[in-house]
XYZ file of C-alpha atoms in Angstrom:
272
model
C 162.086 128.957 88.360
C 161.925 132.612 89.400
C 164.935 134.945 89.117
C 165.125 135.375 92.912
C 165.598 131.608 93.538
C 169.324 131.496 92.871
C 170.414 129.097 95.633
C 169.623 125.446 96.231
C 169.558 124.053 99.769
C 171.392 120.687 99.785
C 171.567 119.887 103.510
C 169.127 116.947 103.063
C 170.429 115.804 99.651
C 171.788 112.481 101.023
C 168.525 111.494 102.697
C 166.955 108.274 101.332
C 163.367 108.679 100.155
C 160.607 106.465 98.786
C 158.730 107.551 95.666
C 155.210 106.229 95.164
C 152.997 106.602 92.115
C 149.398 106.709 93.322
C 146.040 106.817 91.479
C 144.071 110.041 91.174
C 141.361 108.878 93.578
C 143.963 108.289 96.312
C 145.622 111.653 95.764
C 142.234 113.407 95.874
C 141.308 111.626 99.120
C 144.591 112.700 100.734
C 144.091 116.323 99.688
C 140.577 116.342 101.127
C 141.846 114.871 104.418
C 144.627 117.479 104.632
C 142.168 120.311 103.912
C 139.754 119.088 106.617
C 142.470 118.775 109.293
C 142.852 121.636 111.839
C 145.780 123.944 111.240
C 148.581 124.840 113.675
C 146.643 127.904 114.861
C 143.526 125.879 115.760
C 142.558 125.390 119.366
C 143.230 122.211 121.295
C 146.101 120.637 123.121
C 147.702 118.872 120.135
C 146.838 120.545 116.824
C 147.729 118.257 113.925
C 148.834 120.223 110.820
C 149.913 117.022 109.008
C 147.223 114.368 109.516
C 147.897 110.681 108.976
C 146.266 109.811 105.652
C 147.456 106.186 105.296
C 149.585 103.509 106.905
C 152.000 101.067 105.267
C 152.025 97.484 106.529
C 155.106 95.328 105.874
C 154.488 91.646 106.614
C 157.567 89.617 107.592
C 157.909 85.858 107.469
C 160.145 84.612 110.336
C 160.756 81.332 108.472
C 162.057 82.946 105.285
C 165.572 82.239 103.977
C 168.006 84.795 105.446
C 170.336 84.375 102.454
C 167.663 85.793 100.121
C 167.953 89.597 99.747
C 165.153 91.539 101.358
C 164.411 93.417 98.142
C 163.980 90.187 96.120
C 161.839 88.632 98.843
C 159.493 91.664 98.908
C 159.106 91.548 95.143
C 158.309 87.833 95.180
C 155.843 87.766 98.038
C 154.335 91.293 97.618
C 153.841 91.669 101.364
C 153.810 95.491 101.325
C 150.308 96.846 101.815
C 148.879 100.328 102.288
C 145.576 101.127 103.977
C 143.779 104.453 103.840
C 143.366 106.009 107.280
C 140.249 108.002 106.358
C 136.923 106.506 105.319
C 136.758 106.351 101.519
C 133.744 107.716 99.687
C 131.764 105.566 97.289
C 133.502 102.508 95.877
C 137.040 103.858 96.282
C 139.291 100.967 97.402
C 140.662 101.310 100.919
C 143.565 98.825 100.670
C 146.322 98.786 98.046
C 149.256 96.542 97.219
C 152.632 98.220 96.709
C 155.058 96.852 94.139
C 158.598 97.904 95.036
C 161.375 98.580 92.516
C 165.013 99.509 92.983
C 166.190 99.257 89.369
C 165.332 102.655 87.874
C 166.997 105.842 86.685
C 168.553 107.736 89.643
C 166.241 110.519 90.797
C 166.203 113.284 93.400
C 163.255 115.084 95.008
C 163.166 118.893 94.986
C 160.829 121.298 96.766
C 159.993 124.995 96.492
C 158.620 127.071 99.362
C 156.125 129.900 99.125
C 159.031 132.340 99.292
C 160.629 130.744 96.231
C 163.427 128.906 98.059
C 164.525 125.650 96.434
C 165.771 122.629 98.343
C 166.855 119.092 97.552
C 164.881 116.823 99.876
C 166.888 113.659 99.122
C 167.453 110.890 96.595
C 164.993 108.173 95.682
C 166.006 104.764 97.029
C 162.776 102.813 96.457
C 160.011 103.286 93.923
C 156.483 101.932 94.406
C 153.516 101.380 92.130
C 150.055 101.029 93.644
C 147.220 98.755 92.635
C 144.002 97.819 94.454
C 144.455 94.962 96.911
C 142.708 91.703 96.155
C 140.377 92.405 99.088
C 138.966 95.433 97.214
C 138.745 94.076 93.658
C 134.936 94.124 93.722
C 134.863 97.747 94.855
C 137.418 98.657 92.211
C 135.288 96.982 89.524
C 132.255 99.045 90.631
C 134.370 102.194 90.507
C 135.444 101.438 86.920
C 131.831 100.874 85.883
C 130.837 104.201 87.461
C 133.531 105.981 85.448
C 132.357 104.325 82.231
C 128.735 105.290 82.876
C 129.699 108.888 83.664
C 131.725 109.186 80.449
C 128.692 108.038 78.436
C 126.387 110.724 79.863
C 125.732 113.439 77.288
C 126.393 116.920 78.733
C 123.918 118.612 76.366
C 120.323 118.880 77.482
C 117.153 120.003 75.729
C 114.966 122.332 77.771
C 111.332 123.249 77.070
C 110.636 126.985 77.398
C 107.092 127.669 78.627
C 105.078 130.946 78.497
C 107.457 132.482 75.989
C 104.743 133.306 73.393
C 107.309 133.364 70.635
C 108.804 136.719 71.628
C 112.306 135.500 70.997
C 111.383 134.469 67.464
C 109.841 137.815 66.411
C 112.136 140.048 64.317
C 112.556 143.650 65.331
C 111.190 146.372 63.006
C 114.711 147.235 61.878
C 115.290 143.639 60.764
C 112.125 143.280 58.689
C 112.474 141.009 55.707
C 112.509 142.870 52.349
C 111.625 140.942 49.184
C 114.511 140.785 46.738
C 114.371 143.318 43.915
C 115.562 143.022 40.345
C 119.071 144.125 41.394
C 119.359 141.248 43.859
C 118.932 138.536 41.249
C 121.889 136.274 40.892
C 123.950 136.888 37.811
C 124.668 133.937 35.584
C 128.437 133.393 35.540
C 129.957 133.852 32.111
C 132.550 131.201 31.286
C 135.984 132.548 30.586
C 137.701 132.057 27.282
C 140.349 129.728 28.706
C 137.651 127.590 30.359
C 136.036 126.603 27.027
C 135.731 122.848 26.730
C 138.201 121.383 24.239
C 137.553 118.230 22.196
C 140.279 115.644 21.742
C 141.452 114.992 18.213
C 142.924 111.735 16.943
C 146.218 110.868 18.622
C 148.117 110.364 15.382
C 146.741 113.575 13.912
C 147.846 115.516 16.986
C 151.359 114.059 16.814
C 151.668 115.117 13.148
C 150.525 118.620 14.042
C 153.062 118.831 16.870
C 155.922 117.626 14.631
C 154.995 120.308 12.125
C 155.049 122.977 14.809
C 158.460 121.854 16.069
C 159.803 122.036 12.489
C 159.047 125.741 12.430
C 160.278 126.412 15.996
C 162.454 124.145 18.217
C 161.041 125.259 21.608
C 157.415 125.674 22.697
C 155.733 126.290 26.034
C 152.678 124.296 27.093
C 150.460 127.375 26.911
C 151.569 128.121 23.359
C 150.943 124.532 22.237
C 147.470 124.570 23.809
C 146.624 127.711 21.837
C 147.990 126.232 18.603
C 146.355 122.800 18.918
C 143.226 123.715 20.949
C 143.538 120.422 22.884
C 142.849 119.578 26.553
C 145.833 120.206 28.806
C 146.061 116.694 30.261
C 145.794 115.005 26.875
C 148.447 117.318 25.405
C 150.785 116.605 28.331
C 150.541 112.851 27.701
C 151.696 113.294 24.077
C 154.456 115.750 25.023
C 155.842 113.378 27.667
C 156.310 110.737 24.949
C 157.922 112.838 22.210
C 159.437 115.838 24.033
C 161.907 116.821 26.726
C 160.968 119.507 29.259
C 163.735 122.072 29.950
C 163.920 122.786 33.686
C 166.908 125.170 33.448
C 168.997 127.064 30.951
C 168.014 129.704 28.395
C 164.990 127.636 27.249
C 163.652 127.023 30.755
C 159.948 126.147 30.927
C 159.690 124.984 27.297
C 159.399 121.656 25.484
C 161.635 120.429 22.698
C 161.646 117.197 20.732
C 163.644 114.230 21.959
C 166.871 113.628 20.014
C 165.461 110.660 18.065
C 162.391 112.640 16.945
C 164.455 115.771 16.314
C 166.724 113.845 13.932
C 163.689 112.438 12.142
C 162.203 115.899 11.545
C 165.563 117.278 10.391
C 166.003 114.462 7.877
C 162.456 114.953 6.656
C 163.012 118.692 6.213
C 166.265 118.040 4.277
C 164.552 115.630 1.917
């Protein structure tokens, strides 16, 4: 909404309107018919700026029960039909059945002019959904098959260029290929010291070594233990998860220390 459109015209707000949801092919046909119609400035006795694009046919049964509400009767018999006024192109259906509904969320229709003026055109009393009439089911089936075939067409095409003589494939003198020299040879990457492959030792032997380290110092980081034991990181983590507690906070944050049961065992062993 633009800043200039500050007022809303509500003179037609109480007008009852019908809202219809139509397929894309119907909407496109109506737009083409409106574009082809002569405007108000065209010559002729009766210029028609708003051409008739369709007509709605409501069939009434004189023998129906008068006690039955009209809305319920229309829903049961589906006697509301719409026919396109213009000739449809291809297999586009010309007749449609309209399913009417009155039980929906209250809605209003708004419009905006070219000058930016807003207006409430009315409130929706009836809502309609369109579907091809049974008279046009064969045409509608052909239309669906045409859509499927069009969606399967590959947009990319291969073209054969004749009389080109390979000019587009010839490199310019500036872009001549130069054979690689000795400086352009790929250097063999040197493995870093921390990337040296470590060999696992016996599980029991590693546990004894860790207990001995924790006797000399109560807290160790994972990096320090890897340097002391020279063991793979994943294997060392498995052992530490069984015998140690990881400190997530406090003065010893980021270090491992023995679980209480193992700590008591090492203290008793050191005392003896």
